[in-house]
CSV table of C-alpha atoms in Angstrom, one decimal:
chain,number,residue,atom,x,y,z
A,1,MET,CA,28.3,-79.8,58.2
A,2,THR,CA,26.0,-81.7,55.9
A,3,THR,CA,22.5,-83.0,56.4
A,4,ALA,CA,21.3,-86.4,55.4
A,5,THR,CA,18.2,-86.7,53.2
A,6,ALA,CA,15.7,-89.5,52.9
A,7,GLY,CA,17.6,-91.0,50.0
A,8,GLY,CA,20.8,-91.0,51.9
A,9,ALA,CA,22.2,-88.0,49.9
A,10,GLN,CA,23.7,-85.1,51.8
A,11,ALA,CA,22.3,-81.6,51.1
A,12,ALA,CA,24.8,-78.8,50.6
A,13,PRO,CA,24.7,-76.0,53.1
A,14,PRO,CA,23.2,-72.7,52.1
A,15,ALA,CA,25.4,-70.5,49.9
A,16,ASP,CA,25.8,-67.9,52.6
A,17,LYS,CA,26.8,-70.5,55.2
A,18,ARG,CA,29.5,-72.1,53.1
A,19,PRO,CA,33.1,-71.9,54.4
A,20,GLY,CA,35.0,-68.9,53.1
A,21,THR,CA,31.9,-66.9,52.2
A,22,SER,CA,30.5,-63.8,53.8
A,23,THR,CA,27.4,-61.7,53.3
A,24,ARG,CA,29.6,-58.6,53.3
A,25,THR,CA,31.6,-59.9,50.3
A,26,ARG,CA,28.6,-61.2,48.4
A,27,ARG,CA,28.9,-60.5,44.7
A,28,SER,CA,26.2,-59.5,42.3
A,29,VAL,CA,24.9,-61.6,39.4
A,30,THR,CA,27.6,-60.1,37.2
A,31,GLY,CA,30.3,-60.9,39.7
A,32,THR,CA,30.9,-57.3,40.8
A,33,ARG,CA,31.1,-56.5,44.4
A,34,ARG,CA,28.5,-53.9,45.6
A,35,ALA,CA,31.2,-51.6,47.0
A,36,VAL,CA,32.9,-51.6,43.6
A,37,ALA,CA,29.6,-50.9,41.8
A,38,ALA,CA,28.8,-48.1,44.3
A,39,SER,CA,32.2,-46.5,43.7
A,40,PHE,CA,31.5,-46.4,40.0
A,41,LEU,CA,28.0,-45.0,40.4
A,42,LEU,CA,29.0,-42.4,43.0
A,43,PRO,CA,30.3,-39.8,40.6
A,44,ALA,CA,27.2,-40.1,38.4
A,45,LEU,CA,25.0,-39.8,41.5
A,46,VAL,CA,26.9,-36.7,42.6
A,47,LEU,CA,26.5,-35.1,39.2
A,48,LEU,CA,22.8,-36.1,39.1
A,49,GLY,CA,22.3,-34.5,42.5
A,50,ALA,CA,24.2,-31.4,41.7
A,51,LEU,CA,22.8,-30.8,38.2
A,52,VAL,CA,19.3,-32.1,38.6
A,53,VAL,CA,18.1,-32.7,42.1
A,54,TYR,CA,19.5,-29.6,43.7
A,55,PRO,CA,18.2,-27.2,41.0
A,56,ILE,CA,14.7,-28.7,41.3
A,57,VAL,CA,14.6,-28.5,45.1
A,58,TYR,CA,16.0,-25.0,45.1
A,59,SER,CA,13.5,-23.9,42.4
A,60,VAL,CA,10.6,-25.2,44.5
A,61,TYR,CA,12.0,-23.4,47.6
A,62,ARG,CA,12.6,-20.2,45.7
A,63,SER,CA,9.1,-20.2,44.2
A,64,PHE,CA,7.7,-19.5,47.7
A,65,LEU,CA,9.9,-16.4,48.3
A,66,ASP,CA,9.3,-12.8,47.3
A,67,GLN,CA,11.1,-10.9,44.5
A,68,ALA,CA,14.1,-10.1,46.8
A,69,GLY,CA,14.3,-13.6,48.1
A,70,THR,CA,14.2,-12.5,51.7
A,71,GLY,CA,10.5,-12.9,52.6
A,72,PHE,CA,8.0,-15.7,52.4
A,73,ALA,CA,5.4,-15.1,49.6
A,74,GLY,CA,3.3,-18.1,50.0
A,75,LEU,CA,1.3,-19.0,46.9
A,76,ASP,CA,1.4,-15.5,45.5
A,77,ASN,CA,3.9,-16.4,42.8
A,78,TYR,CA,1.7,-19.3,41.7
A,79,LYS,CA,-1.3,-17.1,41.7
A,80,ALA,CA,0.5,-14.8,39.2
A,81,LEU,CA,0.6,-17.7,36.8
A,82,PHE,CA,-3.1,-17.5,36.4
A,83,THR,CA,-3.8,-13.8,36.9
A,84,ASP,CA,-1.0,-12.2,34.9
A,85,ASP,CA,-2.1,-11.6,31.3
A,86,THR,CA,1.4,-12.2,29.8
A,87,ILE,CA,1.9,-15.5,31.6
A,88,ARG,CA,-1.6,-16.7,30.7
A,89,THR,CA,-0.8,-15.9,27.1
A,90,ALA,CA,2.3,-18.0,27.4
A,91,VAL,CA,0.3,-20.9,28.9
A,92,ARG,CA,-2.3,-20.7,26.1
A,93,ASN,CA,0.5,-20.6,23.4
A,94,ASN,CA,2.2,-23.6,25.1
A,95,ALA,CA,-1.1,-25.5,24.8
A,96,ILE,CA,-1.3,-24.6,21.1
A,97,TRP,CA,2.3,-25.8,20.6
A,98,VAL,CA,1.7,-29.1,22.4
A,99,VAL,CA,-1.4,-29.9,20.4
A,100,PHE,CA,-0.3,-28.9,16.9
A,101,ALA,CA,3.5,-29.0,16.6
A,102,PRO,CA,4.1,-32.6,17.5
A,103,THR,CA,0.9,-33.8,15.7
A,104,VAL,CA,1.7,-32.1,12.4
A,105,SER,CA,5.4,-33.1,12.6
A,106,THR,CA,4.4,-36.8,13.2
A,107,VAL,CA,1.8,-36.8,10.5
A,108,LEU,CA,4.2,-35.3,8.0
A,109,GLY,CA,6.9,-37.7,9.1
A,110,LEU,CA,4.6,-40.7,8.6
A,111,ILE,CA,3.5,-39.5,5.1
A,112,PHE,CA,7.1,-38.9,4.1
A,113,ALA,CA,8.3,-42.3,5.4
A,114,VAL,CA,5.5,-44.1,3.5
A,115,LEU,CA,5.9,-42.2,0.3
A,116,THR,CA,9.7,-42.5,0.2
A,117,GLU,CA,9.4,-46.3,0.1
A,118,ARG,CA,7.7,-45.9,-3.3
A,119,ILE,CA,9.8,-43.4,-5.1
A,120,ARG,CA,13.1,-44.0,-6.9
A,121,TRP,CA,15.1,-41.4,-5.1
A,122,GLY,CA,13.7,-42.1,-1.7
A,123,THR,CA,17.1,-42.0,0.1
A,124,ALA,CA,18.0,-38.6,-1.4
A,125,PHE,CA,14.6,-37.3,-0.4
A,126,LYS,CA,15.0,-38.5,3.1
A,127,LEU,CA,18.4,-36.8,3.3
A,128,ILE,CA,16.9,-33.5,2.1
A,129,VAL,CA,14.0,-33.6,4.6
A,130,PHE,CA,16.3,-34.6,7.5
A,131,MET,CA,18.9,-32.0,6.7
A,132,PRO,CA,17.3,-29.2,8.7
A,133,MET,CA,18.0,-31.3,11.9
A,134,ALA,CA,21.7,-30.5,11.3
A,135,ILE,CA,20.9,-26.8,11.8
A,136,SER,CA,20.8,-25.3,15.2
A,137,MET,CA,17.7,-23.6,16.6
A,138,LEU,CA,19.5,-20.3,16.4
A,139,ALA,CA,20.3,-20.7,12.7
A,140,ALA,CA,16.8,-21.9,11.9
A,141,GLY,CA,15.4,-18.9,13.8
A,142,ILE,CA,17.5,-16.5,11.8
A,143,ILE,CA,16.5,-18.2,8.5
A,144,PHE,CA,12.8,-18.0,9.2
A,145,ARG,CA,13.1,-14.4,10.5
A,146,LEU,CA,14.2,-13.6,6.9
A,147,VAL,CA,11.7,-15.9,5.3
A,148,TYR,CA,8.8,-14.1,7.1
A,149,GLU,CA,10.2,-10.6,6.4
A,150,GLN,CA,7.3,-8.3,5.4
A,151,ALA,CA,9.0,-6.7,2.4
A,152,PRO,CA,8.5,-9.1,-0.6
A,153,GLU,CA,11.9,-8.2,-2.0
A,154,ARG,CA,13.5,-9.7,1.1
A,155,GLY,CA,11.0,-12.2,2.5
A,156,VAL,CA,10.6,-15.4,0.6
A,157,ALA,CA,7.1,-16.2,2.0
A,158,ASN,CA,5.7,-12.8,0.9
A,159,ALA,CA,7.6,-12.9,-2.4
A,160,VAL,CA,5.6,-16.1,-3.2
A,161,ALA,CA,2.3,-14.6,-1.8
A,162,VAL,CA,2.7,-11.4,-3.8
A,163,GLY,CA,3.6,-13.4,-7.0
A,164,VAL,CA,0.5,-15.6,-6.7
A,165,HIS,CA,-1.8,-12.6,-5.8
A,166,ASP,CA,-0.6,-10.5,-8.7
A,167,THR,CA,-1.1,-13.4,-11.1
A,168,PHE,CA,-4.8,-13.3,-10.5
A,169,ALA,CA,-5.4,-9.7,-9.4
A,170,GLU,CA,-3.7,-6.9,-11.2
A,171,SER,CA,-2.3,-4.3,-8.9
A,172,SER,CA,-3.0,-0.6,-9.2
A,173,GLY,CA,-0.8,1.5,-11.5
A,174,PHE,CA,-0.8,4.7,-9.4
A,175,PRO,CA,-0.8,4.0,-5.7
A,176,LYS,CA,-0.7,7.1,-3.4
A,177,ALA,CA,-1.5,9.4,-6.3
A,178,HIS,CA,-3.7,12.4,-5.2
A,179,PRO,CA,-4.7,15.9,-6.3
A,180,LEU,CA,-3.4,19.1,-4.8
A,181,PRO,CA,-5.9,21.5,-3.2
A,182,VAL,CA,-5.6,23.9,-6.2
A,183,HIS,CA,-6.5,21.1,-8.6
A,184,PRO,CA,-10.0,20.8,-10.1
A,185,LEU,CA,-10.4,17.5,-8.2
A,186,LYS,CA,-11.6,16.6,-4.7
A,187,ALA,CA,-12.0,13.5,-2.6
A,188,GLY,CA,-15.0,11.5,-3.6
A,189,GLY,CA,-15.0,8.9,-0.7
A,190,GLY,CA,-13.7,5.4,-0.5
A,191,GLY,CA,-10.3,6.6,-2.0
A,192,SER,CA,-11.8,8.0,-5.2
A,193,PHE,CA,-11.5,11.5,-6.6
A,194,VAL,CA,-14.2,13.5,-8.5
A,195,THR,CA,-14.2,16.8,-10.4
A,196,LYS,CA,-15.4,19.8,-8.4
A,197,GLU,CA,-17.6,20.9,-11.3
A,198,THR,CA,-19.7,19.0,-13.9
A,199,VAL,CA,-18.2,18.7,-17.4
A,200,ARG,CA,-19.6,20.0,-20.7
A,201,ALA,CA,-19.2,18.9,-24.2
A,202,GLY,CA,-16.7,20.9,-26.1
A,203,GLU,CA,-14.8,21.9,-23.0
A,204,PRO,CA,-11.6,19.8,-22.4
A,205,VAL,CA,-11.2,18.5,-18.9
A,206,SER,CA,-8.0,18.6,-16.9
A,207,LEU,CA,-7.4,15.8,-14.3
A,208,PRO,CA,-3.9,16.5,-12.9
A,209,LEU,CA,-2.5,14.4,-10.1
A,210,VAL,CA,0.7,14.3,-8.0
A,211,GLY,CA,2.2,11.8,-5.6
A,212,VAL,CA,3.5,9.3,-8.2
A,213,VAL,CA,7.3,8.8,-8.3
A,214,PRO,CA,8.4,9.3,-11.9
A,215,SER,CA,10.4,6.1,-11.8
A,216,LYS,CA,7.2,4.2,-10.9
A,217,MET,CA,5.3,5.5,-14.0
A,218,PRO,CA,4.4,3.1,-16.8
A,219,GLY,CA,7.4,2.5,-19.0
A,220,ASP,CA,5.5,3.4,-22.1
A,221,ALA,CA,3.9,6.6,-20.7
A,222,ALA,CA,4.3,9.4,-23.2
A,223,HIS,CA,4.5,13.2,-22.7
A,224,ALA,CA,1.1,14.5,-21.8
A,225,LYS,CA,-0.9,16.4,-24.4
A,226,ALA,CA,-3.7,18.9,-23.9
A,227,ALA,CA,-7.0,17.4,-25.2
A,228,THR,CA,-8.8,19.1,-28.1
A,229,PRO,CA,-12.6,19.5,-28.2
A,230,SER,CA,-14.4,16.6,-29.9
A,231,GLY,CA,-17.9,17.3,-31.1
A,232,GLU,CA,-20.5,16.4,-28.6
A,233,GLY,CA,-18.3,14.1,-26.6
A,234,ILE,CA,-16.1,14.9,-23.5
A,235,THR,CA,-12.4,14.9,-23.9
A,236,GLY,CA,-9.7,15.5,-21.3
A,237,THR,CA,-6.2,14.8,-20.1
A,238,ALA,CA,-5.1,12.9,-17.0
A,239,TRP,CA,-1.4,13.5,-16.3
A,240,LEU,CA,1.2,13.7,-13.6
A,241,ASP,CA,1.3,17.4,-12.8
A,242,PHE,CA,5.0,17.3,-11.8
A,243,THR,CA,8.0,18.6,-13.8
A,244,LYS,CA,11.3,17.0,-13.1
A,245,GLY,CA,13.7,19.7,-12.1
A,246,GLY,CA,10.9,22.2,-11.4
A,247,GLY,CA,9.6,25.0,-13.5
A,248,GLY,CA,6.2,23.5,-14.2
A,249,ARG,CA,2.8,25.3,-13.8
A,250,PRO,CA,0.0,23.8,-11.8
A,251,ASN,CA,-3.1,22.7,-13.7
A,252,LEU,CA,-1.4,23.2,-17.1
A,253,VAL,CA,0.1,20.5,-19.2
A,254,ASP,CA,3.9,21.1,-19.5
A,255,PRO,CA,6.0,19.5,-22.3
A,256,ARG,CA,8.1,17.4,-19.9
A,257,GLU,CA,5.1,16.0,-17.8
A,258,LEU,CA,3.9,12.4,-18.5
A,259,GLY,CA,0.4,11.2,-19.1
A,260,LEU,CA,-1.2,8.7,-16.7
A,261,LYS,CA,-1.5,5.9,-19.1
A,262,GLY,CA,-4.2,3.3,-18.3
A,263,ILE,CA,-6.0,5.4,-15.6
A,264,THR,CA,-9.8,4.8,-15.5
A,265,VAL,CA,-12.2,7.7,-15.8
A,266,GLU,CA,-15.9,7.4,-15.1
A,267,ALA,CA,-18.8,9.7,-15.8
A,268,VAL,CA,-21.3,9.7,-13.0
A,269,LYS,CA,-24.9,11.1,-13.1
A,270,GLY,CA,-27.3,10.7,-10.2
A,271,GLY,CA,-24.9,8.3,-8.5
A,272,LYS,CA,-24.8,6.0,-11.6
A,273,VAL,CA,-21.9,5.4,-13.9
A,274,VAL,CA,-23.0,6.4,-17.5
A,275,ALA,CA,-19.7,6.1,-19.3
A,276,THR,CA,-16.2,4.9,-18.8
A,277,ALA,CA,-12.9,5.6,-20.5
A,278,THR,CA,-9.2,4.7,-20.2
A,279,ALA,CA,-6.5,7.3,-20.8
A,280,GLY,CA,-3.9,6.6,-23.5
A,281,ALA,CA,-0.2,6.9,-23.2
A,282,ASP,CA,-0.4,10.7,-23.4
A,283,GLY,CA,-3.1,10.8,-20.8
A,284,VAL,CA,-5.9,11.8,-23.3
A,285,PHE,CA,-9.3,10.2,-22.8
A,286,THR,CA,-12.6,10.5,-24.6
A,287,LEU,CA,-16.1,10.0,-23.3
A,288,PRO,CA,-19.4,9.8,-25.3
A,289,ALA,CA,-22.0,12.5,-25.4
A,290,SER,CA,-23.9,10.8,-22.6
A,291,ALA,CA,-21.3,12.1,-20.2
A,292,ASP,CA,-22.4,15.7,-20.8
A,293,GLY,CA,-23.4,17.3,-17.5
A,294,ALA,CA,-21.8,14.5,-15.5
A,295,VAL,CA,-19.2,14.6,-12.8
A,296,LEU,CA,-16.0,12.7,-13.7
A,297,ARG,CA,-14.7,10.3,-11.2
A,298,LEU,CA,-11.3,8.6,-10.8
A,299,PRO,CA,-12.3,5.4,-9.0
A,300,ALA,CA,-10.3,4.1,-6.0
A,301,ASP,CA,-9.1,1.1,-8.1
A,302,ASN,CA,-6.7,3.5,-9.7
A,303,PHE,CA,-5.0,4.2,-6.4
A,304,ARG,CA,-5.2,0.9,-4.6
A,305,GLU,CA,-2.1,0.1,-2.6
A,306,PRO,CA,-0.1,-2.8,-4.1
A,307,TYR,CA,-0.5,-6.1,-2.3
A,308,ASN,CA,2.4,-6.4,0.1
A,309,GLY,CA,1.9,-9.9,1.3
A,310,VAL,CA,0.9,-11.4,4.7
A,311,ASP,CA,2.0,-10.0,8.0
A,312,TRP,CA,3.5,-13.4,9.1
A,313,LEU,CA,5.0,-11.9,12.3
A,314,GLY,CA,2.0,-9.9,13.3
A,315,PRO,CA,0.0,-10.7,16.5
A,316,SER,CA,-2.4,-13.1,14.8
A,317,LEU,CA,0.0,-15.3,12.7
A,318,VAL,CA,3.3,-15.1,14.7
A,319,THR,CA,2.6,-18.4,16.6
A,320,PRO,CA,1.5,-20.4,13.6
A,321,GLY,CA,4.5,-19.0,11.7
A,322,ILE,CA,6.9,-20.1,14.3
A,323,ILE,CA,5.3,-23.5,14.6
A,324,GLY,CA,5.8,-23.8,10.8
A,325,SER,CA,9.5,-23.3,11.3
A,326,TYR,CA,9.6,-26.0,14.0
A,327,VAL,CA,7.8,-28.5,11.8
A,328,TRP,CA,10.3,-27.7,9.0
A,329,MET,CA,13.1,-28.8,11.4
A,330,TRP,CA,11.5,-31.8,13.2
A,331,ALA,CA,9.4,-33.5,10.5
A,332,GLY,CA,12.7,-35.1,9.2
A,333,PHE,CA,13.4,-36.5,12.7
A,334,ALA,CA,9.9,-38.0,12.8
A,335,MET,CA,10.3,-39.4,9.3
A,336,VAL,CA,13.6,-41.2,10.1
A,337,LEU,CA,12.2,-42.9,13.2
A,338,ILE,CA,9.0,-43.9,11.5
A,339,ALA,CA,10.9,-45.1,8.4
A,340,ALA,CA,13.0,-47.3,10.7
A,341,GLY,CA,9.8,-48.8,12.2
A,342,LEU,CA,8.3,-49.2,8.8
A,343,ALA,CA,11.3,-51.2,7.6
A,344,GLY,CA,10.7,-53.7,10.4
A,345,LEU,CA,7.1,-54.5,9.5
A,346,PRO,CA,6.4,-58.0,8.1
A,347,ARG,CA,6.0,-57.5,4.4
A,348,GLU,CA,4.1,-60.8,4.0
A,349,LEU,CA,1.3,-59.4,6.1
A,350,LEU,CA,1.0,-56.3,3.9
A,351,GLU,CA,1.1,-58.4,0.8
A,352,ALA,CA,-1.5,-60.8,2.2
A,353,ALA,CA,-3.9,-57.9,2.8
A,354,ARG,CA,-3.4,-56.7,-0.8
A,355,VAL,CA,-4.1,-60.3,-2.1
A,356,ASP,CA,-7.3,-60.3,-0.1
A,357,GLY,CA,-8.4,-57.2,-2.0
A,358,ALA,CA,-7.5,-54.4,0.3
A,359,ASN,CA,-6.5,-51.2,-1.5
A,360,GLU,CA,-3.5,-49.1,-0.5
A,361,TRP,CA,-5.5,-46.7,1.7
A,362,GLN,CA,-7.0,-49.7,3.6
A,363,VAL,CA,-3.6,-51.3,4.0
A,364,PHE,CA,-2.2,-48.0,5.3
A,365,ARG,CA,-5.1,-47.2,7.7
A,366,ARG,CA,-5.8,-50.7,9.1
A,367,ILE,CA,-2.4,-52.4,9.0
A,368,THR,CA,0.5,-50.0,8.7
A,369,VAL,CA,-0.6,-47.4,11.1
A,370,PRO,CA,-1.7,-49.8,13.9
A,371,MET,CA,1.5,-51.7,13.6
A,372,LEU,CA,3.5,-48.5,13.8
A,373,ALA,CA,1.6,-47.3,16.9
A,374,PRO,CA,4.6,-47.9,19.3
A,375,VAL,CA,6.9,-45.9,17.0
A,376,LEU,CA,4.4,-43.1,16.5
A,377,ALA,CA,3.9,-42.9,20.3
A,378,VAL,CA,7.7,-42.5,20.8
A,379,VAL,CA,7.9,-39.7,18.2
A,380,LEU,CA,4.8,-38.0,19.5
A,381,VAL,CA,5.9,-38.1,23.2
A,382,THR,CA,9.5,-37.0,22.4
A,383,LEU,CA,8.2,-34.0,20.4
A,384,MET,CA,5.7,-33.1,23.1
A,385,ILE,CA,8.5,-32.9,25.7
A,386,ASN,CA,10.5,-30.9,23.2
A,387,VAL,CA,7.9,-28.3,22.5
A,388,LEU,CA,7.2,-27.8,26.2
A,389,LYS,CA,10.7,-26.4,26.4
A,390,ILE,CA,10.7,-24.4,23.2
A,391,PHE,CA,12.5,-21.1,23.6
A,392,ASP,CA,15.0,-20.4,20.8
A,393,LEU,CA,12.7,-20.1,17.8
A,394,VAL,CA,10.2,-17.9,19.6
A,395,PHE,CA,12.9,-15.6,21.0
A,396,ILE,CA,14.6,-15.2,17.6
A,397,ILE,CA,11.8,-15.1,15.1
A,398,ALA,CA,9.1,-13.1,17.0
A,399,PRO,CA,9.9,-9.3,16.7
A,400,GLY,CA,9.6,-7.1,19.8
A,401,SER,CA,6.3,-5.8,18.7
A,402,SER,CA,4.6,-9.2,18.8
A,403,GLN,CA,6.8,-11.2,21.2
A,404,ASP,CA,4.1,-10.9,23.9
A,405,ASP,CA,1.7,-12.5,21.5
A,406,ALA,CA,4.1,-15.4,20.7
A,407,ASN,CA,5.1,-15.8,24.3
A,408,VAL,CA,5.6,-19.3,25.7
A,409,LEU,CA,6.5,-20.6,29.2
A,410,ALA,CA,10.2,-21.1,28.6
A,411,LEU,CA,10.5,-17.6,27.2
A,412,GLN,CA,8.5,-16.2,30.0
A,413,LEU,CA,10.7,-18.1,32.5
A,414,TYR,CA,13.7,-16.3,31.0
A,415,ARG,CA,12.0,-12.9,30.9
A,416,SER,CA,10.8,-13.2,34.5
A,417,SER,CA,14.1,-14.4,35.8
A,418,PHE,CA,16.6,-12.3,33.9
A,419,GLY,CA,14.6,-9.6,32.1
A,420,THR,CA,13.7,-6.0,33.0
A,421,ASP,CA,12.1,-5.9,36.5
A,422,ALA,CA,12.9,-9.6,37.0
A,423,ASP,CA,11.1,-11.5,39.7
A,424,PRO,CA,13.0,-14.8,40.4
A,425,GLY,CA,10.1,-16.0,42.5
A,426,VAL,CA,7.7,-15.9,39.6
A,427,GLY,CA,10.4,-17.4,37.3
A,428,SER,CA,10.9,-20.3,39.8
A,429,ALA,CA,7.1,-20.8,39.9
A,430,ILE,CA,7.1,-21.0,36.1
A,431,ALA,CA,10.0,-23.6,36.2
A,432,VAL,CA,8.0,-25.7,38.6
A,433,LEU,CA,4.9,-25.5,36.4
A,434,LEU,CA,7.0,-26.7,33.4
A,435,LEU,CA,8.3,-29.6,35.5
A,436,LEU,CA,4.7,-30.5,36.5
A,437,LEU,CA,3.7,-30.4,32.8
A,438,VAL,CA,6.6,-32.6,31.8
A,439,ILE,CA,6.1,-35.3,34.5
A,440,PRO,CA,2.8,-36.8,33.1
A,441,VAL,CA,4.4,-37.1,29.7
A,442,MET,CA,7.5,-38.7,31.1
A,443,LEU,CA,5.4,-41.2,33.2
A,444,PHE,CA,3.5,-42.2,30.1
A,445,ASN,CA,6.7,-42.7,28.3
A,446,VAL,CA,8.2,-44.9,31.1
A,447,ARG,CA,5.0,-47.0,31.3
A,448,ARG,CA,5.1,-47.5,27.6
A,449,ILE,CA,8.8,-48.6,27.6
A,450,ARG,CA,8.1,-51.0,30.5
A,451,LYS,CA,5.1,-52.4,28.7
A,452,GLU,CA,7.2,-52.9,25.5
A,453,GLY,CA,9.9,-54.6,27.6
A,454,ARG,CA,7.5,-57.2,29.0
A,455,ARG,CA,6.4,-58.4,25.6
């Protein structure tokens, strides 16, 4: 039935009142019936409930039970998060990860993205920087476990550190060398050795040492020679009192024993050094007459341990070291996303700023970075969510001796749930804590996406 209007025209009945239509068969905007749409969505909703909703609900429920899961524990498991030293270390390390790892990765990605626009082989450079993303966390952890190996002959990081150090500071020639109790030397403090008696002109001095592997002796060391008296000066021999194959005599220079070439000898009187000499290839040294009546000292610099690099996986550096491996992997990810945003910037705006007299730093700081803010926010938020779940790198790189110092929440979740003396209640509480930490970041990301969609 139609209704007459003031102009005589007849208005059509409402859509839901038209003949042949029904509210139960109403179609959506796309023409799909709601029942059909629901049938397509149902499998996804079932999987979502089984794989996401149910684990979350059960984890919350389990976090209020005791270790056996048979009794109600109240908030005891949550109290453990703030009273247990191991878990507090994990929380602190997670805070360090969230602050530094995403920030450093994003900053490096921004720098790489900007610089690769100005170099000839920019595409090749981007490929090289992005390549670590193709490596799994497991493989990256194994690689950096080897990179941070303490021994310089195996660890790349310490090989570089030792090479740089030895370029500017010469290492000792005779580390671990020392006298025997029957030798005429004794400990002088601070790693040095001194003669037990004062020396006299015309009386050759013997300074025998042991503890040096013959293969580590200087390549041009010669067979040691007994020093001969030299007027009013002091002469002597410093040698390795060890005969290969045996047969040598202590405190006497034997034909097959080697001189300690380059060892420093000091003459000390009244606590002051009055003369210094360096032994030759045969171990013979000569001091002036001023050394008469002095005590001879072999300073500690002769026996200083060789520089062995940095303890990258020790308690103090293990977390920064692992963060470094993470940055190595994810800086390429940040670079690619930022480079895509950079390619979409209006070039005429940048050129206009340059024409107006802005230098490159001003263009970068006042135009490029503000216009890339949405992209930078995406990268930063994505990496923050990622580091909250970091597990693989810490578990693989950190050795057992410092794993507690490198501990993070995801690793502690695994250890509390499946490790020795596991407590699933505490593990579930850690899982809930991680969820609560991720939710604010996710909400921020959702609000940002909606804000971008309304523009």
